[in-house]
Amino acid sequence: MNFQDWWKLFQEQILNTSLIEWFALAFGVSEVLLAKRNSVWLYPTGIVSICLWMFLLLKVDLYAETLLNIYYLVMSIYGWAIWKTRAQDAENQVEWSDNKEITIAVLISTLGFLVLYLVLKNFTKSDVPIMDAFVSSTAWAGMWLLAKRKIENWIFLNISNIVAIPLLFHKKLPLMACLTTFLFIVAIFGFLDWKKIIDRKKIKLA
């Protein structure tokens, strides 16, 4: 497909986007913007978005992405519980991960990828098992780090995003691909904002 074909497809999807899809987009964008601001409200907003995306992803046979959203749902409830108990000390909770936490995040990504790839390859009709499994497993690690308010969550989530963008174009979902591109950019600023929080904390302690 050339650019004109993609543009035509994009326009068609805009025109044919259902109300559910628009709500999923709106809540998805709001979730990331709230995460960037280190706000606990990212979680209830995200839960709404997650449920809507699961419905949409199943329609295009992105099974690992659907599993990813089930995990998102669990981690959102977990993260919401943690963040609510520490709401009065939000900035002080933002930290760099220690070696143990990075190791756990890498293990989540690696083991998640292997399991998802084998499941997708052998038990589904997915035509992109490697990319689908990679997007999901790296995002799993990112969500775990986000729940713990670790700045590296933005790195893992953006590794997932940068692979998800061509995957969504491959699935002829340019609207979702554009949303993911936007989220990729927001995540960069999220990382920078959280780094400023950490730097301010260091200055206070100096």
N, CA and C of each residue as an Amber inpcrd file, in Angstrom:
protein
   618
   0.8330000  -1.2020000   0.0000000   0.0000000   0.0000000   0.0000000
   0.8700000   1.2560000   0.0000000   0.5130000   2.2210000  -0.8580000
   1.2460000   3.4810000  -0.8690000   0.5980000   4.4680000   0.1110000
   1.1740000   5.6710000   0.1760000   0.6860000   6.6480000   1.1530000
  -0.7780000   7.0050000   0.9110000  -1.1580000   7.1500000  -0.3640000
  -2.5420000   7.5140000  -0.6710000  -3.5160000   6.4420000  -0.1970000
  -3.1070000   5.1730000  -0.3540000  -3.9620000   4.0760000   0.1070000
  -4.1260000   4.1220000   1.6270000  -2.9950000   4.3670000   2.3310000
  -3.0550000   4.4500000   3.7910000  -3.9100000   5.6390000   4.2300000
  -3.7510000   6.7620000   3.5450000  -4.5250000   7.9490000   3.8990000
  -6.0150000   7.7170000   3.6850000  -6.3340000   7.0500000   2.5980000
  -7.7350000   6.7270000   2.3240000  -8.2840000   5.7900000   3.3960000
  -7.4700000   4.7830000   3.7660000  -7.8890000   3.8500000   4.8080000
  -8.0730000   4.5730000   6.1400000  -7.1540000   5.4910000   6.4200000
  -7.2400000   6.2680000   7.6610000  -8.5330000   7.0840000   7.6910000
  -8.8530000   7.7480000   6.5780000 -10.0760000   8.5450000   6.5090000
 -11.3120000   7.6660000   6.6640000 -11.2680000   6.4920000   6.0320000
 -12.3980000   5.5630000   6.1430000 -12.5910000   5.1160000   7.5880000
 -11.4640000   4.8560000   8.2750000 -11.5750000   4.4180000   9.6650000
 -12.0870000   5.5350000  10.5670000 -11.6790000   6.7590000  10.2780000
 -12.2090000   7.8930000  11.0430000 -13.7240000   7.9530000  10.8960000
 -14.1800000   7.8240000   9.6590000 -15.6120000   7.9130000   9.3810000
 -16.3830000   6.7340000   9.9500000 -15.7260000   5.5630000   9.9830000
 -16.4080000   4.3440000  10.4210000 -16.1320000   3.9780000  11.8750000
 -15.3810000   4.8260000  12.5670000 -15.0580000   4.5320000  13.9600000
 -16.3160000   4.5900000  14.8170000 -16.5240000   3.5250000  15.5650000
 -17.7160000   3.4400000  16.4040000 -17.5620000   4.2940000  17.6570000
 -18.6690000   4.4890000  18.3400000 -18.6510000   5.2570000  19.5830000
 -17.7640000   4.5710000  20.6230000 -17.7940000   3.2340000  20.6400000
 -16.9590000   2.4810000  21.5840000 -15.4870000   2.7690000  21.3220000
 -15.0930000   2.7930000  20.0510000 -13.6970000   3.0590000  19.7060000
 -13.2700000   4.4650000  20.1240000 -14.1490000   5.4450000  19.9140000
 -13.8080000   6.8130000  20.3090000 -13.6540000   6.9240000  21.8210000
 -14.5250000   6.2430000  22.5590000 -14.3980000   6.2400000  24.0170000
 -13.1010000   5.5600000  24.4490000 -12.7590000   4.4410000  23.7820000
 -11.5170000   3.7290000  24.1070000 -10.3080000   4.6230000  23.8550000
 -10.3300000   5.3420000  22.7350000  -9.2450000   6.2660000  22.4190000
  -9.1390000   7.3770000  23.4590000 -10.2790000   7.9620000  23.8010000
 -10.2850000   9.0880000  24.7380000  -9.7780000   8.6750000  26.1190000
 -10.2660000   7.5450000  26.6050000  -9.8320000   7.0830000  27.9230000
  -8.3800000   6.6200000  27.8980000  -7.9380000   6.0380000  26.7670000
  -6.5470000   5.6100000  26.6480000  -5.5800000   6.7790000  26.6860000
  -5.9150000   7.8370000  25.9720000  -5.0780000   9.0440000  25.9830000
  -5.0760000   9.6720000  27.3750000  -6.2510000   9.7470000  27.9920000
  -6.3530000  10.3410000  29.3300000  -5.5200000   9.5680000  30.3430000
  -5.5190000   8.2450000  30.2160000  -4.7510000   7.4110000  31.1480000
  -3.2610000   7.7570000  31.1110000  -2.7030000   7.8460000  29.9020000
  -1.2680000   8.1110000  29.7800000  -0.9350000   9.5320000  30.2310000
  -1.7960000  10.4810000  29.9160000  -1.5610000  11.8580000  30.3610000
  -1.5970000  11.9620000  31.8870000  -2.4890000  11.1930000  32.5130000
  -2.5570000  11.1860000  33.9770000  -1.3410000  10.4900000  34.5820000
  -0.8510000   9.4410000  33.9080000   0.3720000   8.7710000  34.3690000
   1.5520000   9.7270000  34.2910000   1.6080000  10.4900000  33.2110000
   2.6680000  11.4900000  33.0500000   2.6640000  12.4730000  34.2180000
   1.4720000  12.8090000  34.6900000   1.3360000  13.7550000  35.8090000
   1.4830000  13.0750000  37.1710000   1.7320000  11.7520000  37.1580000
   1.9060000  11.0070000  38.4130000   0.6240000  11.0370000  39.2480000
  -0.5330000  10.9390000  38.5450000  -1.8370000  11.0080000  39.2050000
  -2.4590000   9.6200000  39.3440000  -2.9860000   9.3170000  40.5180000
  -3.6140000   8.0210000  40.7760000  -4.8410000   7.7990000  39.8970000
  -5.4040000   8.8830000  39.3660000  -6.6000000   8.7560000  38.5290000
  -6.3210000   8.0740000  37.1970000  -5.0570000   7.8180000  36.9110000
  -4.7480000   7.0680000  35.6910000  -5.3820000   5.6870000  35.7300000
  -5.5060000   5.0980000  36.9240000  -5.9840000   3.7200000  37.0220000
  -7.4740000   3.5440000  36.7440000  -8.3900000   4.2950000  37.3960000
  -9.7990000   4.1270000  37.0220000 -10.0650000   4.4970000  35.5680000
  -9.3600000   5.5180000  35.0850000  -9.5000000   5.8910000  33.6730000
  -9.0220000   4.7620000  32.7800000  -7.8930000   4.1690000  33.1560000
  -7.3320000   3.0790000  32.3710000  -8.2020000   1.8430000  32.3580000
  -8.8620000   1.5510000  33.4650000  -9.7110000   0.3590000  33.5380000
 -10.8360000   0.4380000  32.5100000 -11.4210000   1.6190000  32.3630000
 -12.4720000   1.7950000  31.3520000 -11.9040000   1.5520000  29.9550000
 -10.7440000   2.1450000  29.6810000 -10.1040000   1.9890000  28.3760000
  -9.7670000   0.5300000  28.0860000  -9.2420000  -0.1630000  29.0840000
  -8.8380000  -1.5610000  28.9300000 -10.0090000  -2.4300000  28.4910000
 -11.1180000  -2.2940000  29.1650000 -12.2880000  -3.1230000  28.8490000
 -12.7730000  -2.8770000  27.4190000 -12.7390000  -1.6390000  26.9920000
 -13.1690000  -1.3120000  25.6320000 -12.1970000  -1.8650000  24.5940000
 -10.8770000  -1.7600000  24.8530000  -9.8890000  -2.2560000  23.8990000
  -9.9410000  -3.7700000  23.7640000 -10.2180000  -4.4830000  24.8480000
 -10.2910000  -5.9410000  24.7630000 -11.3660000  -6.3700000  23.7700000
 -12.4800000  -5.7000000  23.8280000 -13.5660000  -5.9920000  22.8930000
 -13.1320000  -5.7500000  21.4500000 -12.4250000  -4.6450000  21.2190000
 -12.0000000  -4.2870000  19.8660000 -10.8970000  -5.2050000  19.3450000
  -9.9400000  -5.5610000  20.1970000  -8.8020000  -6.3830000  19.7680000
  -9.2160000  -7.8040000  19.4190000 -10.1810000  -8.3420000  20.1300000
 -10.6550000  -9.6920000  19.8210000 -11.2620000  -9.7630000  18.4240000
 -11.8170000  -8.6570000  17.9780000 -12.4470000  -8.6250000  16.6540000
 -11.4360000  -8.7490000  15.5210000 -10.1540000  -8.4110000  15.7790000
  -9.1270000  -8.4890000  14.7290000  -8.0760000  -9.5570000  15.0440000
  -8.4260000 -10.4940000  15.9290000  -7.5880000 -11.6710000  16.2150000
  -6.2260000 -11.3320000  16.8140000  -6.1120000 -10.2380000  17.5360000
  -4.8680000  -9.9290000  18.2450000  -4.9740000 -10.5080000  19.6610000
  -4.7210000 -11.8130000  19.7420000  -4.9580000 -12.5390000  20.9860000
  -4.0060000 -12.1230000  22.1050000  -2.7210000 -11.9890000  21.7760000
  -1.7660000 -11.6030000  22.8160000  -2.0520000 -10.1910000  23.3100000
  -2.4670000  -9.3170000  22.4040000  -2.8350000  -7.9640000  22.8160000
  -4.0360000  -7.9960000  23.7640000  -4.9550000  -8.9400000  23.5130000
  -6.1020000  -9.0880000  24.4050000  -5.6560000  -9.5880000  25.7710000
  -4.7590000 -10.5800000  25.7650000  -4.1980000 -11.0780000  27.0230000
  -3.4580000  -9.9670000  27.7580000  -2.7690000  -9.1430000  26.9920000
  -2.0660000  -8.0020000  27.5780000  -3.0400000  -7.1130000  28.3370000
  -4.1940000  -6.8830000  27.7610000  -5.1660000  -6.0120000  28.4030000
  -5.7970000  -6.6460000  29.6340000  -5.9100000  -7.9830000  29.6480000
  -6.3650000  -8.6620000  30.8620000  -5.3450000  -8.4380000  31.9760000
  -4.0760000  -8.5550000  31.6040000  -3.0020000  -8.2900000  32.5650000
  -3.0360000  -6.8240000  33.0100000  -3.2590000  -5.9210000  32.0460000
  -3.3970000  -4.4980000  32.3730000  -4.4910000  -4.2930000  33.4290000
  -5.5980000  -5.0080000  33.2460000  -6.7220000  -4.8650000  34.1700000
  -6.3090000  -5.2690000  35.5850000  -5.6350000  -6.4170000  35.6810000
  -5.1680000  -6.8950000  36.9860000  -4.1670000  -5.9110000  37.5880000
  -3.1990000  -5.4700000  36.7630000  -2.1710000  -4.5530000  37.2530000
  -2.7450000  -3.1770000  37.5850000  -3.8040000  -2.7890000  36.8890000
  -4.4440000  -1.5010000  37.1830000  -5.0920000  -1.5330000  38.5630000
  -5.7510000  -2.6450000  38.8730000  -6.3580000  -2.7900000  40.1990000
  -5.2650000  -2.8170000  41.2700000  -4.1930000  -3.5670000  40.9810000
  -3.0500000  -3.6630000  41.9020000  -2.3870000  -2.2920000  42.0890000
  -2.1120000  -1.6160000  40.9730000  -1.4750000  -0.3050000  41.0380000
  -2.3440000   0.7260000  41.7250000  -3.6390000   0.6880000  41.4430000
  -4.5770000   1.6210000  42.0690000  -4.5460000   1.4650000  43.5850000
  -4.5320000   0.2120000  44.0490000  -4.4970000  -0.0500000  45.4890000
  -3.2150000   0.5040000  46.1170000  -2.0810000   0.2820000  45.4430000
  -0.7970000   0.7710000  45.9660000  -0.7490000   2.2980000  45.9640000
  -1.1310000   2.8940000  44.8300000  -1.0440000   4.3570000  44.7090000
  -1.9900000   5.0610000  45.6870000  -3.1630000   4.4830000  45.9390000
  -4.1180000   5.1130000  46.8560000  -3.5670000   5.1600000  48.2780000
  -2.8520000   4.1130000  48.6710000  -2.3040000   4.0760000  50.0300000
  -1.1460000   5.0490000  50.2050000  -0.5720000   5.4960000  49.0710000
   0.5730000   6.4070000  49.1490000   0.2740000   7.7540000  48.4920000
  -0.9920000   8.0910000  48.4280000  -1.4110000   9.3000000  47.6970000
  -0.8250000  10.5800000  48.2790000  -0.5840000  10.6140000  49.5940000
  -0.0790000  11.8310000  50.2260000   1.4180000  12.0440000  49.9960000
   2.0780000  11.0300000  49.4580000   3.5340000  11.1000000  49.2870000
   3.9160000  10.7130000  47.8570000   3.1290000  11.1930000  46.8880000
   3.2470000  10.7260000  45.5020000   4.6290000  10.9520000  44.9040000
   5.1640000  12.1630000  45.0740000   6.4420000  12.4730000  44.4330000
   7.5800000  11.6360000  44.9990000   7.5600000  11.3940000  46.3050000
   8.6460000  10.6370000  46.9160000   8.6350000   9.1620000  46.5180000
   7.5220000   8.7080000  45.9390000   7.4450000   7.3070000  45.5260000
   8.1020000   7.0670000  44.1660000   8.3140000   8.1030000  43.3810000
   8.9330000   7.9590000  42.0560000  10.4290000   7.7300000  42.2270000
  10.9060000   6.6120000  41.6970000  12.3080000   6.2410000  41.8900000
  12.8510000   5.5020000  40.6710000  14.1860000   5.4050000  40.6080000
  14.8190000   4.4880000  39.6730000  14.6890000   3.0740000  40.2360000
  14.6190000   2.0940000  39.3830000  14.5660000   0.7030000  39.8330000
  15.9240000   0.2630000  40.3550000  15.9070000  -0.6590000  41.3110000
  17.1690000  -1.2660000  41.7250000  17.4390000  -2.4880000  40.8370000
  18.5720000  -3.1370000  41.0370000  18.9610000  -4.2620000  40.1820000
  17.9510000  -5.4030000  40.2270000  17.3970000  -5.6510000  41.4030000
  16.4140000  -6.7280000  41.5450000  15.1640000  -6.4360000  40.7210000
  14.6970000  -5.2050000  40.7730000  13.4800000  -4.8340000  40.0390000
  13.7030000  -4.8730000  38.5310000  14.8780000  -4.4460000  38.0770000
  15.1840000  -4.5300000  36.6470000  15.2410000  -5.9880000  36.2100000
  15.8390000  -6.8340000  37.0360000  15.9130000  -8.2670000  36.7200000
  14.5200000  -8.8670000  36.6040000  13.6400000  -8.5090000  37.5330000
  12.2640000  -9.0100000  37.4800000  11.5630000  -8.5290000  36.2150000
  11.7510000  -7.2570000  35.8620000  11.1220000  -6.7080000  34.6540000
  11.6150000  -7.4230000  33.3990000  12.9150000  -7.6860000  33.3360000
  13.4770000  -8.4010000  32.1830000  12.9410000  -9.8290000  32.1300000
  12.8150000 -10.4680000  33.2890000  12.2650000 -11.8280000  33.3370000
  10.8060000 -11.8500000  32.8970000  10.0340000 -10.8590000  33.3300000
   8.6340000 -10.7650000  32.8890000   8.5740000 -10.6660000  31.3710000
   9.4370000  -9.8200000  30.8030000   9.4630000  -9.6410000  29.3460000
   9.8780000 -10.9220000  28.6350000  10.9540000 -11.5440000  29.1090000
  11.5080000 -12.7170000  28.4280000  10.5870000 -13.9260000  28.5320000
  10.1790000 -14.2530000  29.7570000   9.3040000 -15.4100000  29.9470000
   7.9400000 -15.1710000  29.3110000   7.4460000 -13.9440000  29.4430000
   6.1710000 -13.6130000  28.8120000   6.2260000 -13.7780000  27.3090000
   7.3330000 -13.3300000  26.7020000   7.4910000 -13.4660000  25.2560000
   7.4890000 -14.9320000  24.8400000   8.2630000 -15.7530000  25.5310000
   8.3660000 -17.1700000  25.1670000   7.0200000 -17.8750000  25.2810000
   6.3230000 -17.6320000  26.3770000   5.0220000 -18.2800000  26.5810000
   4.0110000 -17.8090000  25.5440000   3.9270000 -16.4980000  25.3550000
   2.9570000 -15.9600000  24.4000000   3.2590000 -16.3930000  22.9740000
   4.5390000 -16.4060000  22.6090000   4.9000000 -16.8200000  21.2530000
   4.4720000 -18.2590000  21.0050000   4.7570000 -19.1470000  21.9420000
   4.3950000 -20.5570000  21.7710000   2.8820000 -20.7330000  21.6860000
   2.1600000 -19.9940000  22.5140000   0.6970000 -20.0790000  22.4780000
   0.1580000 -19.5540000  21.1520000   0.6480000 -18.3960000  20.7270000
   0.1800000 -17.7970000  19.4760000   0.5340000 -18.6530000  18.2720000
   1.7410000 -19.2040000  18.2890000   2.2180000 -20.0020000  17.1600000
   1.4400000 -21.2940000  17.0170000   1.1000000 -21.9150000  18.1280000
   0.5350000 -23.2640000  18.0880000  -0.9720000 -23.3430000  18.2990000
  -1.5600000 -22.3100000  18.8780000  -2.9680000 -22.4360000  19.2430000
  -3.8640000 -21.3210000  18.7130000  -3.3140000 -20.4020000  17.9160000
  -4.1380000 -19.3340000  17.3470000  -3.8370000 -19.1860000  15.8560000
  -4.6030000 -18.3580000  15.1980000  -4.3830000 -18.0940000  13.7760000
  -3.6530000 -16.7710000  13.5560000  -2.9350000 -16.3160000  14.5650000
  -2.1620000 -15.0760000  14.4390000  -1.1090000 -15.2130000  13.3430000
  -0.9910000 -14.1890000  12.4950000   0.0300000 -14.1920000  11.4370000
   1.2640000 -13.3910000  11.8550000   1.2510000 -12.8570000  13.0690000
   2.3930000 -12.0690000  13.5680000   2.7160000 -12.4600000  15.0130000
   2.9760000 -13.7320000  15.2710000   3.1640000 -14.1650000  16.6620000
   4.3630000 -13.5400000  17.3540000   5.4570000 -13.3140000  16.6090000
   6.6570000 -12.7550000  17.2370000   6.4070000 -11.3150000  17.6820000
   5.9070000 -10.4890000  16.7650000   5.6600000  -9.0830000  17.1050000
   4.5770000  -8.9450000  18.1690000   3.5160000  -9.7240000  18.0290000
   2.4060000  -9.6440000  18.9740000   2.8710000 -10.0230000  20.3820000
   3.6580000 -11.1010000  20.4670000   4.1700000 -11.5490000  21.7640000
   5.1420000 -10.5330000  22.3570000   5.9730000  -9.9340000  21.5040000
   6.9610000  -8.9610000  21.9900000   6.2770000  -7.7100000  22.5380000
   5.3060000  -7.1960000  21.7940000   4.5740000  -6.0030000  22.2330000
   3.9320000  -6.2420000  23.5960000   3.3210000  -7.4000000  23.7400000
   2.6150000  -7.6980000  24.9760000   3.5550000  -7.8940000  26.1540000
   4.6140000  -8.6700000  25.9480000   5.4980000  -9.0140000  27.0680000
   6.2730000  -7.8060000  27.5950000   6.7340000  -6.9390000  26.7060000
   7.4540000  -5.7470000  27.1750000   6.5080000  -4.7710000  27.8800000
   5.2780000  -4.6960000  27.4080000   4.3010000  -3.8300000  28.0700000
   3.9080000  -4.3920000  29.4340000   3.8860000  -5.7190000  29.5600000
   3.6150000  -6.3260000  30.8670000   4.6270000  -5.8340000  31.8930000
   5.9080000  -5.8780000  31.5040000   6.9710000  -5.4200000  32.4030000
   6.8020000  -3.9360000  32.7280000   6.4430000  -3.1470000  31.7140000
   6.2360000  -1.7190000  31.9250000   5.1210000  -1.4240000  32.9080000
   4.0270000  -2.1710000  32.8090000   2.9060000  -1.9610000  33.7220000
   3.2700000  -2.3330000  35.1580000   4.0770000  -3.3820000  35.3100000
   4.5180000  -3.7860000  36.6520000   5.3680000  -2.6770000  37.2760000
   6.2660000  -2.1110000  36.4750000   7.1160000  -1.0190000  36.9660000
   6.3050000   0.2440000  37.2520000   5.2740000   0.4990000  36.4330000
   4.4170000   1.6650000  36.6590000   3.6980000   1.5490000  37.9960000
   3.1990000   0.3550000  38.3110000   2.4990000   0.1460000  39.5810000
   3.4080000   0.4480000  40.7660000   4.7080000   0.2360000  40.5770000
   5.6780000   0.4950000  41.6420000   6.3010000   1.8910000  41.5440000
   5.7950000   2.6860000  40.6260000   6.2740000   4.0600000  40.3920000
   7.7680000   4.0970000  40.0730000   8.2170000   3.1820000  39.2330000
   9.6080000   3.1570000  38.7990000   9.7140000   3.8170000  37.4280000
  10.6740000   4.7190000  37.2790000  10.7790000   5.5240000  36.0650000
  11.0190000   4.6860000  34.8150000  11.6320000   3.5200000  34.9750000
  11.9170000   2.6720000  33.8050000  10.6510000   2.1360000  33.1430000
   9.4950000   2.3100000  33.7870000   8.2530000   1.8610000  33.1560000
   8.0840000   2.5110000  31.7890000   8.5020000   3.7830000  31.6820000
   8.3520000   4.5040000  30.4130000   9.2330000   3.8910000  29.3230000
  10.3870000   3.3830000  29.7110000  11.2940000   2.7640000  28.7360000
  10.6890000   1.4760000  28.2010000  10.2150000   0.6230000  29.0990000
   9.6160000  -0.6430000  28.6680000   8.3480000  -0.4100000  27.8470000
   7.5320000   0.5370000  28.2770000   6.3020000   0.8140000  27.5330000
   6.5980000   1.3630000  26.1420000   7.6550000   2.1510000  26.0150000
   7.9760000   2.6920000  24.6980000   8.6580000   1.6740000  23.8000000
   9.3760000   0.7290000  24.3680000   9.8920000  -0.3860000  23.5650000
   8.7100000  -1.1440000  22.9710000   7.6830000  -1.3410000  23.7970000
   6.4600000  -1.9900000  23.3170000   5.7680000  -1.1430000  22.2490000
   5.6430000   0.1540000  22.5010000   4.9550000   1.0460000  21.5610000
   5.6120000   1.0830000  20.1900000   6.9450000   1.1130000  20.1680000
   7.6410000   1.2910000  18.8930000   7.4900000   0.0680000  17.9900000
   7.2440000  -1.0890000  18.5920000   6.9760000  -2.2960000  17.8030000
   5.4840000  -2.4020000  17.4900000   4.6540000  -1.9020000  18.3980000
   3.2060000  -1.9590000  18.1870000   2.7560000  -1.1060000  17.0060000
   3.4530000  -0.0140000  16.7460000   3.0390000   0.8910000  15.6580000
   3.0190000   0.1820000  14.3030000   4.1310000  -0.4440000  13.8530000
   4.0580000  -1.1660000  12.5770000   3.1220000  -2.3730000  12.6290000
   2.9900000  -2.9930000  13.8090000   2.0720000  -4.1240000  13.9430000
   0.6400000  -3.6870000  13.6570000   0.2460000  -2.5510000  14.1850000
  -1.1120000  -2.0530000  13.9740000  -1.3350000  -1.6100000  12.5310000
  -0.3020000  -1.0480000  11.9000000  -0.4240000  -0.7320000  10.4750000
  -0.5910000  -2.0150000   9.6650000   0.1590000  -3.0530000  10.0390000
   0.0440000  -4.3460000   9.3570000  -1.3790000  -4.8900000   9.4530000
  -2.0100000  -4.6670000  10.6020000  -3.3820000  -5.1280000  10.8120000
  -4.4080000  -4.1560000  10.2280000  -3.8930000  -3.1610000   9.4780000
  -4.7580000  -2.1610000   8.8440000  -5.6060000  -1.4190000   9.8820000
  -4.9160000  -1.0050000  10.9420000  -5.5420000  -0.2070000  11.9960000
  -4.7650000   1.1060000  12.1620000  -4.7840000   1.9620000  11.1290000
  -3.9860000   3.1920000  11.1910000  -4.3950000   4.1350000  12.3100000
  -5.6770000   4.1300000  12.6780000  -6.1280000   5.0090000  13.7500000
  -5.4780000   4.6090000  15.0790000  -5.4630000   3.3120000  15.3720000
  -4.8200000   2.8240000  16.5930000  -3.3090000   3.0180000  16.5230000
  -2.7480000   2.8960000  15.3160000  -1.3080000   3.1180000  15.1440000
  -0.9490000   4.5710000  15.4400000  -1.7980000   5.4870000  14.9980000
  -1.5580000   6.9130000  15.2680000  -1.6910000   7.2120000  16.7570000
  -2.6710000   6.5790000  17.4150000  -2.8130000   6.7420000  18.8590000
  -1.5540000   6.2500000  19.5710000  -1.0430000   5.0990000  19.1500000
   0.1520000   4.5300000  19.7750000   1.3570000   5.4320000  19.5490000
   1.4310000   6.0480000  18.3740000   2.5080000   7.0060000  18.1020000
   2.4200000   8.1930000  19.0570000   1.2040000   8.6800000  19.2650000
   0.9950000   9.7770000  20.2150000   1.4090000   9.3600000  21.6260000
   1.0320000   8.1380000  22.0230000   1.3820000   7.6440000  23.3520000
   2.8870000   7.4730000  23.4980000   3.5480000   7.1010000  22.3990000
   5.0120000   6.9890000  22.3950000   5.6410000   8.3440000  22.7310000
   5.1220000   9.3950000  22.1170000   5.6480000  10.7470000  22.3570000
   5.3630000  11.1900000  23.7950000   4.1350000  10.9250000  24.2630000
   3.7810000  11.2940000  25.6370000   4.6790000  10.5740000  26.6370000
   4.9890000   9.3020000  26.3460000   5.8350000   8.5190000  27.2530000
   7.2410000   9.1060000  27.3680000   7.7420000   9.6750000  26.2870000
   9.0550000  10.3340000  26.3440000   9.0070000  11.4910000  27.3400000
   7.9550000  12.3090000  27.2370000   7.8110000  13.4300000  28.1660000
   7.4920000  12.9440000  29.5790000   6.7890000  11.8080000  29.6730000
   6.5310000  11.2230000  30.9830000   7.8200000  10.8410000  31.6790000
   8.7320000  10.2280000  30.9200000  10.0430000   9.8630000  31.4690000
  10.7850000  11.1100000  31.9470000  10.7780000  12.1540000  31.1250000
  11.4870000  13.3900000  31.4800000  10.8690000  14.0650000  32.7050000
   9.5360000  14.0510000  32.7900000   8.8650000  14.6480000  33.9500000
   9.1850000  13.8830000  35.2300000   9.1680000  12.5520000  35.1330000
   9.4710000  11.7460000  36.3150000  10.9370000  11.9190000  36.7180000
  11.8120000  12.0930000  35.7400000  13.2300000  12.3190000  36.0500000
  13.4010000  13.6370000  36.8070000  12.6240000  14.6490000  36.4260000
  12.6680000  15.9300000  37.1440000  12.2280000  15.7520000  38.5950000
  11.2180000  14.9110000  38.7980000  10.7510000  14.6390000  40.1610000
  11.8720000  14.0080000  40.9890000  12.5540000  13.0230000  40.3860000
  13.6630000  12.3540000  41.0800000  14.7920000  13.3340000  41.3630000
  15.0960000  14.1860000  40.3790000  16.1770000  15.1700000  40.5590000
  15.8390000  16.1710000  41.6630000  14.5680000  16.5910000  41.7210000
  14.1490000  17.5240000  42.7830000  14.3020000  16.8770000  44.1590000
  13.9670000  15.5920000  44.2090000  14.0800000  14.8710000  45.4770000
  15.5380000  14.7850000  45.9260000  16.4440000  14.5810000  44.9600000
  17.8750000  14.5210000  45.2830000  18.3740000  15.8540000  45.8340000
  17.8920000  16.9490000  45.2260000  18.3030000  18.2870000  45.6780000
  17.8340000  18.5370000  47.1120000  16.5910000  18.1090000  47.4190000
  16.0550000  18.2930000  48.7710000  16.8690000  17.5170000  49.8000000
  17.3420000  16.3370000  49.3820000  18.0850000  15.4810000  50.3100000
  19.5480000  15.8870000  50.4350000  20.0080000  16.7130000  49.4750000
  21.4330000  17.1060000  49.4790000  21.7510000  18.0670000  50.6240000
